[in-house]
Coordinates of C-alpha atoms in Angstrom, one line a residue:
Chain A
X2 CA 13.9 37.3 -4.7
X3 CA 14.0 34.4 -7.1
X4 CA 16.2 31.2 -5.5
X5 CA 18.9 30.5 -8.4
X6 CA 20.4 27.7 -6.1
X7 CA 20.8 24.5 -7.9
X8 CA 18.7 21.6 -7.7
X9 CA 20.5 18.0 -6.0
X10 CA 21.5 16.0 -8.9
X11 CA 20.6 12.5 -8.7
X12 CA 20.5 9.9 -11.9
X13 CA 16.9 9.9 -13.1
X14 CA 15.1 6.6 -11.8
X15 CA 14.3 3.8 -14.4
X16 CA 12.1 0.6 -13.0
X17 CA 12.4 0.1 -9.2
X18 CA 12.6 -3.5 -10.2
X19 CA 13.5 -4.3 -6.7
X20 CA 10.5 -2.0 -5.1
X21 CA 8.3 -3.8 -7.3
X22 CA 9.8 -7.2 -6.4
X23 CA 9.3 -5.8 -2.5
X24 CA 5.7 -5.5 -3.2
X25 CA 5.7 -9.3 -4.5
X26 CA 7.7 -10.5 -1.5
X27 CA 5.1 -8.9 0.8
X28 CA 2.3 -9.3 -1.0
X29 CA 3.4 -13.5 -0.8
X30 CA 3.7 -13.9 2.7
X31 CA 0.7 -12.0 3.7
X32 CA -1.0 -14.7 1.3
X33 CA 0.6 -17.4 3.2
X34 CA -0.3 -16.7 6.6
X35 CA -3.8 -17.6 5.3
X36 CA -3.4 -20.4 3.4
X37 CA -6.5 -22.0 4.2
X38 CA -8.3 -18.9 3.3
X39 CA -6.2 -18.2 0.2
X40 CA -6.1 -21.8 -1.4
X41 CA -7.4 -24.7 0.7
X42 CA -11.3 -23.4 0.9
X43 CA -11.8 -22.2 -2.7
X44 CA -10.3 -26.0 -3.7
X45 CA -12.8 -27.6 -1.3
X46 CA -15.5 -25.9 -3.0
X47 CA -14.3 -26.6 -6.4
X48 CA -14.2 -30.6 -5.4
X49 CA -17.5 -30.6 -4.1
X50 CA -18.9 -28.6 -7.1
X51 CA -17.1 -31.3 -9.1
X52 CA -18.6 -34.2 -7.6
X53 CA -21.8 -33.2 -7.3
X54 CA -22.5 -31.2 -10.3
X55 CA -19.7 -33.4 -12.4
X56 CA -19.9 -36.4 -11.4
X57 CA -23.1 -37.0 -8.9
X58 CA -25.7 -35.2 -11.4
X59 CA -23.6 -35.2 -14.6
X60 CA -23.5 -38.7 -14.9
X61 CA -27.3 -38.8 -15.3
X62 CA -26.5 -36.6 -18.2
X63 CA -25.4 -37.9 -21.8
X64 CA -23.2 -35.5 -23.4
X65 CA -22.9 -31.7 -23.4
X66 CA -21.4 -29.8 -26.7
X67 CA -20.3 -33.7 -27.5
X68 CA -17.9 -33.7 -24.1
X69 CA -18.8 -35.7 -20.8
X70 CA -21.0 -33.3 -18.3
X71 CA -17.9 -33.0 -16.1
X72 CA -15.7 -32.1 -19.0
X73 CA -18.2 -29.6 -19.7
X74 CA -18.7 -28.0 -15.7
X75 CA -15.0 -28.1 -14.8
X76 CA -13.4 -24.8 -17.0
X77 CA -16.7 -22.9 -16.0
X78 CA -15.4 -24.1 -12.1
X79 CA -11.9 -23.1 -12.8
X80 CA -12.5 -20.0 -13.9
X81 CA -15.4 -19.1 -11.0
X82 CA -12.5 -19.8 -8.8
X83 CA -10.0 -17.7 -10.5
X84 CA -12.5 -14.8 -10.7
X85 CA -13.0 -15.2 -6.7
X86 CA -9.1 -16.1 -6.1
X87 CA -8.0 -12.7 -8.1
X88 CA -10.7 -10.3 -6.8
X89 CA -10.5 -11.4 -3.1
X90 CA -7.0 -10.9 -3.1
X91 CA -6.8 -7.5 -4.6
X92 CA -9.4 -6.0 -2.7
X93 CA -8.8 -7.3 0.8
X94 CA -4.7 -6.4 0.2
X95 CA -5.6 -2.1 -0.6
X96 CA -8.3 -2.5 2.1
X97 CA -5.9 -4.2 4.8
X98 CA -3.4 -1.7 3.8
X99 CA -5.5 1.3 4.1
X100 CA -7.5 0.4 7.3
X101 CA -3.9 -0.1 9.1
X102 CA -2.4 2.4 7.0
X103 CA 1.2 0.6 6.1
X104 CA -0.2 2.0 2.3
X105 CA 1.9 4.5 3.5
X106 CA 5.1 2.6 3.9
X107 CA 4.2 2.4 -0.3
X108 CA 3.5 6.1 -0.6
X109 CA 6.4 7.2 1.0
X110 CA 8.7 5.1 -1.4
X111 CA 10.1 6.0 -4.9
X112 CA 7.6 4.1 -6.5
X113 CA 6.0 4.7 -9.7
X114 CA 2.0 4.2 -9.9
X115 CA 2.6 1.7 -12.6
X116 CA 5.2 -0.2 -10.1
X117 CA 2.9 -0.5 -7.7
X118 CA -0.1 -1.6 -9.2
X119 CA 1.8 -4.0 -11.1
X120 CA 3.2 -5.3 -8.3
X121 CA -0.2 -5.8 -6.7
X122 CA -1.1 -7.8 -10.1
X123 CA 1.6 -10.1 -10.2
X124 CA 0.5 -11.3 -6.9
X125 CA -3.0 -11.4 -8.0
X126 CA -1.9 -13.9 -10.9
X127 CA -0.1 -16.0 -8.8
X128 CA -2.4 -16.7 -6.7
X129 CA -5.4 -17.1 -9.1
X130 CA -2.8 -19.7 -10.7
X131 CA -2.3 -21.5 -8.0
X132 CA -6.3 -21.8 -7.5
X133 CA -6.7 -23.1 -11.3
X134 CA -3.6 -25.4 -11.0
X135 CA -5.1 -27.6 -7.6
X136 CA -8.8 -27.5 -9.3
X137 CA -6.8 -28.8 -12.5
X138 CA -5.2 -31.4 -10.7
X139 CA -8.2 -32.4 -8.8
X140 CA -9.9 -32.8 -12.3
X141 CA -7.3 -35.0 -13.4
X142 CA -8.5 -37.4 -10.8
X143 CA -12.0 -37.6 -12.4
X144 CA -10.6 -37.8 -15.8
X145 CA -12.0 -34.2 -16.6
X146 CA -9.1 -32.3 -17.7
X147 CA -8.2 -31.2 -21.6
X148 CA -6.6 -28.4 -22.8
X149 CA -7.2 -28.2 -26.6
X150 CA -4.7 -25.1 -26.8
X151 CA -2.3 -24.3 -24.1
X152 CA -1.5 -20.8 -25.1
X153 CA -5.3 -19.5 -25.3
X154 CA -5.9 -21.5 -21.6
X155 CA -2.6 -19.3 -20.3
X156 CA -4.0 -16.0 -21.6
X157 CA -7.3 -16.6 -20.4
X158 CA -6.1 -17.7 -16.6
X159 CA -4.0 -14.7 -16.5
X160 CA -6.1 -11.6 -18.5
X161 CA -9.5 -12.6 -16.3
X162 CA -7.4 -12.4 -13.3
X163 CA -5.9 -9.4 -13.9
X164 CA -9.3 -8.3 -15.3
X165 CA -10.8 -8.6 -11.3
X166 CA -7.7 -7.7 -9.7
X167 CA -7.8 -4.6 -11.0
X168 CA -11.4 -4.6 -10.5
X169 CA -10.6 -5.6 -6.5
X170 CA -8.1 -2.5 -6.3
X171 CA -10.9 -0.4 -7.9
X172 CA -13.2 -1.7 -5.0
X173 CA -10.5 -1.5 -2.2
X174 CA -9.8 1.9 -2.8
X175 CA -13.6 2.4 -2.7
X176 CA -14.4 0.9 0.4
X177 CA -14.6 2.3 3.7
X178 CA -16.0 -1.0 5.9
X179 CA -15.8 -4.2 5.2
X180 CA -19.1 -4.8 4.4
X181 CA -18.9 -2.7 0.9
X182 CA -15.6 -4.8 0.4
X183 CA -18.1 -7.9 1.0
X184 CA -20.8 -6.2 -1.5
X185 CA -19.2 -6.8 -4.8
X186 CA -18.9 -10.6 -3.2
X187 CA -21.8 -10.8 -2.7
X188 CA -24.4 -9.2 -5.3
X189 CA -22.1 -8.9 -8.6
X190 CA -19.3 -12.1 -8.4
X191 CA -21.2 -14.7 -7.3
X192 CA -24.9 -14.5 -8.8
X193 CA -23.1 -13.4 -12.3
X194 CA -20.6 -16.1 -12.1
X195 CA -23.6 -18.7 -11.6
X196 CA -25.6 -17.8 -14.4
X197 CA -22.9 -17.2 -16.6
X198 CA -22.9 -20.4 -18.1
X199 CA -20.6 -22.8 -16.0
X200 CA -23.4 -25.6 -15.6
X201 CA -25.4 -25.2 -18.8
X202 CA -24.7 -23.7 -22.5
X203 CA -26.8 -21.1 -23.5
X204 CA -29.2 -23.9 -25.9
X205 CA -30.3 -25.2 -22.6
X206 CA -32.0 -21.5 -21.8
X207 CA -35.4 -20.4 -22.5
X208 CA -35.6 -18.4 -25.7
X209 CA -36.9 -15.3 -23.4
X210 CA -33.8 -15.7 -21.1
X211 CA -30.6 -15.9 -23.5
X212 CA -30.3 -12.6 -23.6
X213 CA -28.9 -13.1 -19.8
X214 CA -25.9 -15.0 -21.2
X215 CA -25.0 -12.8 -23.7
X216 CA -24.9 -9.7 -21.3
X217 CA -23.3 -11.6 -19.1
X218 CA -20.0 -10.7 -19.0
X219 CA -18.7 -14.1 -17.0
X220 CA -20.4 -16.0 -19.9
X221 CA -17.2 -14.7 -22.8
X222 CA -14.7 -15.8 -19.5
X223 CA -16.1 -19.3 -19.1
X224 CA -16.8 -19.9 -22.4
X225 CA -13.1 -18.6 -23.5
X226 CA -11.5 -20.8 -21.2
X227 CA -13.9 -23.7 -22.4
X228 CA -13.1 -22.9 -26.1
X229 CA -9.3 -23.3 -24.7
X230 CA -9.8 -26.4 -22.9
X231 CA -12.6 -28.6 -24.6
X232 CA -12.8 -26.8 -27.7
X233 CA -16.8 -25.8 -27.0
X234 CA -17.5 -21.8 -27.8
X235 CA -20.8 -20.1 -27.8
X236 CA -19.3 -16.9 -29.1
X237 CA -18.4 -15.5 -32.1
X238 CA -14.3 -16.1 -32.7
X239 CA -12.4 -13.2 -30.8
X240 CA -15.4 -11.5 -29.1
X241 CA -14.4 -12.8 -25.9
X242 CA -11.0 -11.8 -26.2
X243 CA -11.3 -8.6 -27.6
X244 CA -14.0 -7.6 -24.5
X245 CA -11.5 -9.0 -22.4
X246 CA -8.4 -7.0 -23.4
X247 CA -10.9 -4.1 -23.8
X248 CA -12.1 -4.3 -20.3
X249 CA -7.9 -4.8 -19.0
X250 CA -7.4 -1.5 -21.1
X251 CA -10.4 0.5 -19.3
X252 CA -9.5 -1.1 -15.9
X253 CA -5.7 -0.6 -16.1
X254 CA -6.4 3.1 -16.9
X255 CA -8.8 3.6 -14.4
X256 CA -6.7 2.4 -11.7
X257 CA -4.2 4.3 -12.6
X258 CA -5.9 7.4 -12.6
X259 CA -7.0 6.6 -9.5
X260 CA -3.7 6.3 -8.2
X261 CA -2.2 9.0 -9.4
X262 CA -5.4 11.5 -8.0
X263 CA -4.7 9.3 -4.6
X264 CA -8.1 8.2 -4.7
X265 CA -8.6 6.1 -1.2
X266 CA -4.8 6.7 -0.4
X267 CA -3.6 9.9 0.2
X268 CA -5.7 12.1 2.4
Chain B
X18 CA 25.4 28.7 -1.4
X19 CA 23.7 25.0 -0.7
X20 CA 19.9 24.0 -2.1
X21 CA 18.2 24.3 1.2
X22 CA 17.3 20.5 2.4
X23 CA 13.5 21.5 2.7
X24 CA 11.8 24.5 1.5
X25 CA 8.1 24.9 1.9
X26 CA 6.5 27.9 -0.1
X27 CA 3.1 29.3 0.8
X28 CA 1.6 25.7 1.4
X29 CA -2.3 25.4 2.0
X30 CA -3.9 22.1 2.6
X31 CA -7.7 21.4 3.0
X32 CA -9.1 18.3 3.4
X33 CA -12.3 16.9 1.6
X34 CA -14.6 18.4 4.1
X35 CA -13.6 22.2 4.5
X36 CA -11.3 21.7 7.1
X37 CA -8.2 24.0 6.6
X38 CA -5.5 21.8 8.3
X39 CA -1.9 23.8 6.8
X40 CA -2.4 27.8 5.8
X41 CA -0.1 29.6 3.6
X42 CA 2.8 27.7 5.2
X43 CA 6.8 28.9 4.2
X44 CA 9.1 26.9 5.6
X45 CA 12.6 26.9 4.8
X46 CA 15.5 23.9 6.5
X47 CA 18.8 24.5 5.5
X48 CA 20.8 21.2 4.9
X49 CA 22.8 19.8 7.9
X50 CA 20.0 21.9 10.2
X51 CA 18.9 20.1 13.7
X52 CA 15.0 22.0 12.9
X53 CA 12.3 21.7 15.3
X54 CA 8.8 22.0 14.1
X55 CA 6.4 22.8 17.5
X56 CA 2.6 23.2 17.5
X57 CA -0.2 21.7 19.8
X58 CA -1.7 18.9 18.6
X59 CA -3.9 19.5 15.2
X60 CA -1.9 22.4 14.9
X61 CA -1.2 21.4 11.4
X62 CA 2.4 19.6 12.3
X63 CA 1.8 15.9 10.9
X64 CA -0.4 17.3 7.9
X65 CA 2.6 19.3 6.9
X66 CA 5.0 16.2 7.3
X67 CA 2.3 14.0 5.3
X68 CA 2.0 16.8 2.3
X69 CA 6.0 16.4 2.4
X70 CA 6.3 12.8 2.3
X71 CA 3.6 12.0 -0.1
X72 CA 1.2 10.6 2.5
X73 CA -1.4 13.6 2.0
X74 CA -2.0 15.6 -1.3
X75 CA -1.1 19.5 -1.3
X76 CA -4.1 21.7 -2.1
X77 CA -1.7 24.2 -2.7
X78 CA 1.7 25.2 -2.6
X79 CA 5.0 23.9 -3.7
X80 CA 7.1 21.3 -1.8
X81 CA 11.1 21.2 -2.8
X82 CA 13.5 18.8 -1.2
X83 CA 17.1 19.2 -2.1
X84 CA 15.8 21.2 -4.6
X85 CA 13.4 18.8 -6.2
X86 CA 9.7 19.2 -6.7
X87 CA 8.2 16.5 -3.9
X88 CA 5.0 16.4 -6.0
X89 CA 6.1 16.6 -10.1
X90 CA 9.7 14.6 -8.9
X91 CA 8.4 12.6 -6.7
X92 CA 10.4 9.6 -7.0
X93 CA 13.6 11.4 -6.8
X94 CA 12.2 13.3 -3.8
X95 CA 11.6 10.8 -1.7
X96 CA 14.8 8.5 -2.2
X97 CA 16.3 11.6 -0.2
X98 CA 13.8 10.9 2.6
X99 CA 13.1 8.9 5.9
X100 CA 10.2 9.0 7.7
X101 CA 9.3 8.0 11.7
X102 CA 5.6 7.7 11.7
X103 CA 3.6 9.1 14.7
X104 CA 1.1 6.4 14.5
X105 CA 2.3 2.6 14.0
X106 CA 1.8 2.6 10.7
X107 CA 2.6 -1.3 9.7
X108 CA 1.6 -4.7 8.9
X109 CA 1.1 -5.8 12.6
X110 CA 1.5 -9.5 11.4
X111 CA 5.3 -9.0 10.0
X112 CA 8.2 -8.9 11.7
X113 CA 10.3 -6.3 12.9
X114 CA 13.0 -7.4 10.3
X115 CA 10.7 -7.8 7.7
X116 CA 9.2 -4.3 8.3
X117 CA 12.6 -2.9 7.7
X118 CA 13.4 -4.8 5.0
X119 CA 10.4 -4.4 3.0
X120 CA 10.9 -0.5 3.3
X121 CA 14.5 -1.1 2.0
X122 CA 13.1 -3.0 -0.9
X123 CA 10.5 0.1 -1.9
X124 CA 13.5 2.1 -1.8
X125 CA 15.6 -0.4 -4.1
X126 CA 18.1 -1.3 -1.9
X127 CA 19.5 -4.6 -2.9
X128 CA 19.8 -7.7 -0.8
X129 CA 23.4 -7.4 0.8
X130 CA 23.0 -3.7 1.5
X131 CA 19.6 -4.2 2.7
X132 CA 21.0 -6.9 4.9
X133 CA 24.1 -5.0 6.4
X134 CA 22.2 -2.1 7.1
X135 CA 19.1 -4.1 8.9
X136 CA 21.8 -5.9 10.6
X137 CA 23.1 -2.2 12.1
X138 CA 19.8 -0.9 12.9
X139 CA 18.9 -4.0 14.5
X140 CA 22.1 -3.9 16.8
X141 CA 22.2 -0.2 17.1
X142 CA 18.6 0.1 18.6
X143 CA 18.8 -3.2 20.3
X144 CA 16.2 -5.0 18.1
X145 CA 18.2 -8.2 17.8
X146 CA 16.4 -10.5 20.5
X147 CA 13.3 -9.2 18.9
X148 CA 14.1 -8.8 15.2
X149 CA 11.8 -12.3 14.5
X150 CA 8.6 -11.3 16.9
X151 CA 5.8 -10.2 14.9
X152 CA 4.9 -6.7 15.5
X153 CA 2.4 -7.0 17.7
X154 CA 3.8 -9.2 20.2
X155 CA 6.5 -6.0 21.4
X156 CA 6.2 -3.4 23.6
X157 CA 5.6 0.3 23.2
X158 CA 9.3 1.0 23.3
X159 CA 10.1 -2.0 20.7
X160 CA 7.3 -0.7 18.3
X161 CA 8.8 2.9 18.6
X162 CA 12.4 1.2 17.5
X163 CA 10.9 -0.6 14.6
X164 CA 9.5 2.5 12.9
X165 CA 12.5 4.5 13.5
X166 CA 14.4 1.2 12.2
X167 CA 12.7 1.4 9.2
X168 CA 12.9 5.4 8.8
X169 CA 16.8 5.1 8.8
X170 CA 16.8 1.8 6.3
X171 CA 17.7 4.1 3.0
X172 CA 20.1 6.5 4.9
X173 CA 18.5 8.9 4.3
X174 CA 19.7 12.6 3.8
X175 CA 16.5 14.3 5.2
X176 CA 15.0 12.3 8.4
X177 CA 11.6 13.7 9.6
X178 CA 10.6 12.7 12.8
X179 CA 7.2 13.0 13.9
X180 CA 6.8 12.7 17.4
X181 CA 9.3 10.0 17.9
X182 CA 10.0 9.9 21.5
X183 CA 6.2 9.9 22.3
X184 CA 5.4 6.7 24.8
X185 CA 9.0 5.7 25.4
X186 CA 11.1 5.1 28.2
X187 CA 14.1 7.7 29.7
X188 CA 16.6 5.1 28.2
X189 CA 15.3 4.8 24.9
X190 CA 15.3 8.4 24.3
X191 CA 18.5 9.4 25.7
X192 CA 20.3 6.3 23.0
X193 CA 17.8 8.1 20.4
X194 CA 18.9 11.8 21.3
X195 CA 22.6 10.3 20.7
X196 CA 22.2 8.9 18.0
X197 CA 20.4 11.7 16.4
X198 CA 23.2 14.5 17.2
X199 CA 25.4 11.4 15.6
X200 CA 24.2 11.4 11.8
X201 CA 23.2 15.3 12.5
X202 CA 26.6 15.6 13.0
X203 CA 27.6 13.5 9.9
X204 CA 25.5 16.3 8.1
X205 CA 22.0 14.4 8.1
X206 CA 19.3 17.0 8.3
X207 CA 16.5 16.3 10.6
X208 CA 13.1 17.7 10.8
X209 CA 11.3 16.9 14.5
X210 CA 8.4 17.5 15.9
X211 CA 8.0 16.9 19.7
X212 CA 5.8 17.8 22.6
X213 CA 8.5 17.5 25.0
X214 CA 10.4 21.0 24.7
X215 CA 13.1 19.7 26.7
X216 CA 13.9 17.1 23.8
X217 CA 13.8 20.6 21.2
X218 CA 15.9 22.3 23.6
X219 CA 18.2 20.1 23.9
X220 CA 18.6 18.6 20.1
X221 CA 17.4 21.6 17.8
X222 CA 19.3 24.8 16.4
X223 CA 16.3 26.5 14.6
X224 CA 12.9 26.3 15.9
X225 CA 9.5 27.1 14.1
X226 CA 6.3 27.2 16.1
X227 CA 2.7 26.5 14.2
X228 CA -0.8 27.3 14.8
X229 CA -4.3 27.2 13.5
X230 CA -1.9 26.0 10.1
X231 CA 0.7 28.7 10.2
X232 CA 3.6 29.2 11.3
X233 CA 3.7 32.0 14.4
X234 CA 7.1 32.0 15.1
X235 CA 10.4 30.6 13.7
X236 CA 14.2 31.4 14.8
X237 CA 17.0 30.5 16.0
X238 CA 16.3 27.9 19.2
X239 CA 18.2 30.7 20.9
X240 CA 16.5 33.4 19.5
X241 CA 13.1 31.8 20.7
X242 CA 14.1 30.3 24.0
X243 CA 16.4 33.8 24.9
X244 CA 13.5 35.6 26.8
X245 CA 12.1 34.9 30.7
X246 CA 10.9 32.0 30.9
X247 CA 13.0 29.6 27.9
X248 CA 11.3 28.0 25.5
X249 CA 8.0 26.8 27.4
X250 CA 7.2 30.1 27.7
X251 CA 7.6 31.3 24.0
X252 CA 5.9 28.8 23.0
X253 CA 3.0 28.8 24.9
X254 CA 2.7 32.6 23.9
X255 CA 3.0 31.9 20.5
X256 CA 0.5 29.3 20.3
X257 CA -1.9 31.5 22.2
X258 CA -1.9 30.0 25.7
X259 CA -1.2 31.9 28.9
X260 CA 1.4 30.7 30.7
X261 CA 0.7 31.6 34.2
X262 CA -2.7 30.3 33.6
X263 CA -1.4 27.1 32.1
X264 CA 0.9 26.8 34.8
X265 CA -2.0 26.8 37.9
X266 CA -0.8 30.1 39.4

């Protein structure tokens, strides 16, 4: 017999603005229980990478793209610890939340997909931010910091970090021990980052090897935020921005899809 | 007549490798119903309460609460909804408050309601000396508060309990049991699912009993407790077991 009782009329939720803001809140303090972790290590490494490609073996270099060495390393630095800052902090907060399974406390809430990844991002760009702001100041000490056009240097900070956090959900979801979350790390971030340009520009390489660069998809993010702070691009104008929003699009959708199938979450 | 608080039509669940974990499940909890959802364990209890809550994903089926779709209006669903977790399902690092109040957040409680109604879980369950210990630093007991805490944070007008009294103390569960029959009796429906049949007997007015991912029986508590024997008995029958064998006679 067909059931011709009424549904429970309830006004149709807009944006759980304060769910979202939830995830924020949470998101924050788990970051700052591990400060040391989140912001004081990837600074130390930025300062010695400073001083001793910058300043220690840069000084027995000229001039770079017409800029002093250290002008020329510290955006490529920056954005190396952005990259890690935004991926790390994506990826271990799905994987924390899915090994101790409080992702449930998320599924079980009237939140939208969108709300909670963007949630998740937000968090990722404020902590990426953070990162690039103490490596900026620390370059103001060495005299190292320009920023030819403020605007391009903002999107660049915050599109590459919402780039890799949404590539650090994508790997979150995937993992199922902490050494794949560690494999990304480890075999993709790192090696790529290094060879994508932050100590030399892409005249330095071998004819054979320049192919590397430009494949290299670290080498549009380091040169973008170069172009932004010292005025020194490799690429053509608005190939590295129009891989980069490309690459948000592709990401963004993917991670929603993978939400919505519960891919990693639900059982 | 009122939308039924729950209703569960022909729900099948199988997880990624085969296993068949809820069967053709119907399942109907009329609002302001004290409903008691038995089974031995992997019985298919907690799958069922996951594929209601949005924890697991239906293979089949259709989920309604209040009359609205749990999987296609799943945002209005769920604002009707509290769930007590089985398992401690929570950021081990946080504090108790902070574990209820992030919960109210998700739901989109704003900060003075969120505030006044922490404040009256924390005093109700006697969480206050507690409230700013992380997690892991309380007891069994505490933890069990916590998560029923933060099931209760939105008010919610459907509170599913999955094994809730499991690990806790005589005192803790009698101030539970009254405080249950309290917010049942302000017309909250609950949904529980207990081991201890005494708890069911004493709190529940219908009763369904699952097996193998169906349900074997479903009634009236008194319907199913009426014959020799009570409840225990019934049960155990239902599910398979025999009694006097069970019982070392």
């Amino acid at each position: 017999m067909q059931d011709t009782r009424k549904p429970t009329l309830l006004p149709k939720m807009g944006v759980n603005w304060i769910g979202l803001g939830t995830i924020v809140r949470r998101e924050v303090s788990r970051m700052m229980r591990v400060p040391i972790q989140a912001f004081i290590a990837p600074w130390i490494s930025a300062l010695l990478f400073i001083f001793i490609f910058g300043f220690v073996v840069g000084g027995r270099i000229a001039t770079i793209g017409g800029v002093r060495y250290l002008e020329f390393v510290l955006p490529g630095i920056l954005m190396m610890n952005v990259v890690n800052a935004a991926f790390l902090q994506s990826s271990s907060a799905i994987y924390f939340s899915r090994f101790i399974k409080f992702i449930e406390e998320i599924l079980v809430s009237p939140l939208s997909y969108w709300e909670m990844i963007a949630g998740s991002l937000s968090v990722v760009v404020l902590r990426a931010s953070i990162t690039g702001v103490g490596i900026l100041i620390m370059g103001l000490f060495f005299h190292a910091v320009q920023i030819q056009s403020f605007p391009l240097f903002l999107f660049w900070v915050v599109s590459v970090s919402a780039v890799f956090g949404l590539l650090g959900i994508i790997v979150g979801l995937w993992s199922k021990s902490f050494e794949q979350l560690n494999m990304p790390v480890v075999f993709f971030l790192t090696p790529l980052s290094m060879v994508g340009g932050v100590f030399n520009t892409v005249e330095m390489l071998p004819d054979w090897l320049r192919w590397t660069a430009w494949a290299n998809p670290f080498f549009y993010f380091i040169n973008g935020i170069r172009g932004a702070m010292i005025g020194v691009d490799e690429t053509p104008p608005g190939l590295g921005v129009g891989l980069t929003l490309l690459s948000l699009a592709v990401l963004s959708i993917t991670v929603w899809r993978m939400y919505a199938k519960g891919y990693g979450l639900r059982e | 007549m009122p939308t039924p608080a729950l209703k569960i039509s022909n729900l099948r669940k199988v997880y990624r490798r085969g296993n068949v974990a809820v069967d053709d499940l119907s399942l109907t909890v009329e609002e302001g119903d004290f409903f008691g959802f038995l089974g031995p364990n992997g019985a298919g209890k907690s799958t069922t309460i996951h594929c209601i809550t949005g924890i697991a994903e239906p293979t089949s089926g259709s989920i309604e609460i209040f009359g609205l779709d749990a999987v296609k209006n799943y945002r209005e669903a769920r604002r009707l909804v509290g769930l007590c977790t089985q398992e401690f399902n929570v950021d081990p690092f946080a504090t108790g408050r902070q574990i209820v109040d992030w919960m109210g957040g998700y739901f989109g409680m704003g900060r003075a309601e969120r505030k006044a109604r922490i404040d009256y879980l924390m005093e109700r369950f006697e969480l206050g000396p507690h409230e700013k210990k992380s997690f892991r630093e309380l007891s069994g007991g505490l933890k069990r508060r916590v998560i029923l805490a933060r099931a209760l944070v939105n008010d919610p007008k459907l509170l599913i309990l999955d094994e809730p009294t499991a690990g806790v103390d005589v005192e803790l569960r009698r101030v539970l049991w009254r405080y249950l029959q309290e917010i049942n009796g302000d017309g909250r429906t609950i949904l529980l699912t207990s081991h201890y049949l005494e708890e069911v007997e004493r709190l529940c007015r219908d009763v369904a009993i699952v097996n193998n991912g169906k349900i074997v029986r479903q009634g009236t508590k008194d319907e199913i407790s009426g014959g020799p024997g009570g409840l225990e008995n019934a049960y155990l029958a239902a599910t398979g077991a025999e009694p006097d064998h069970v019982a070392g006679q």
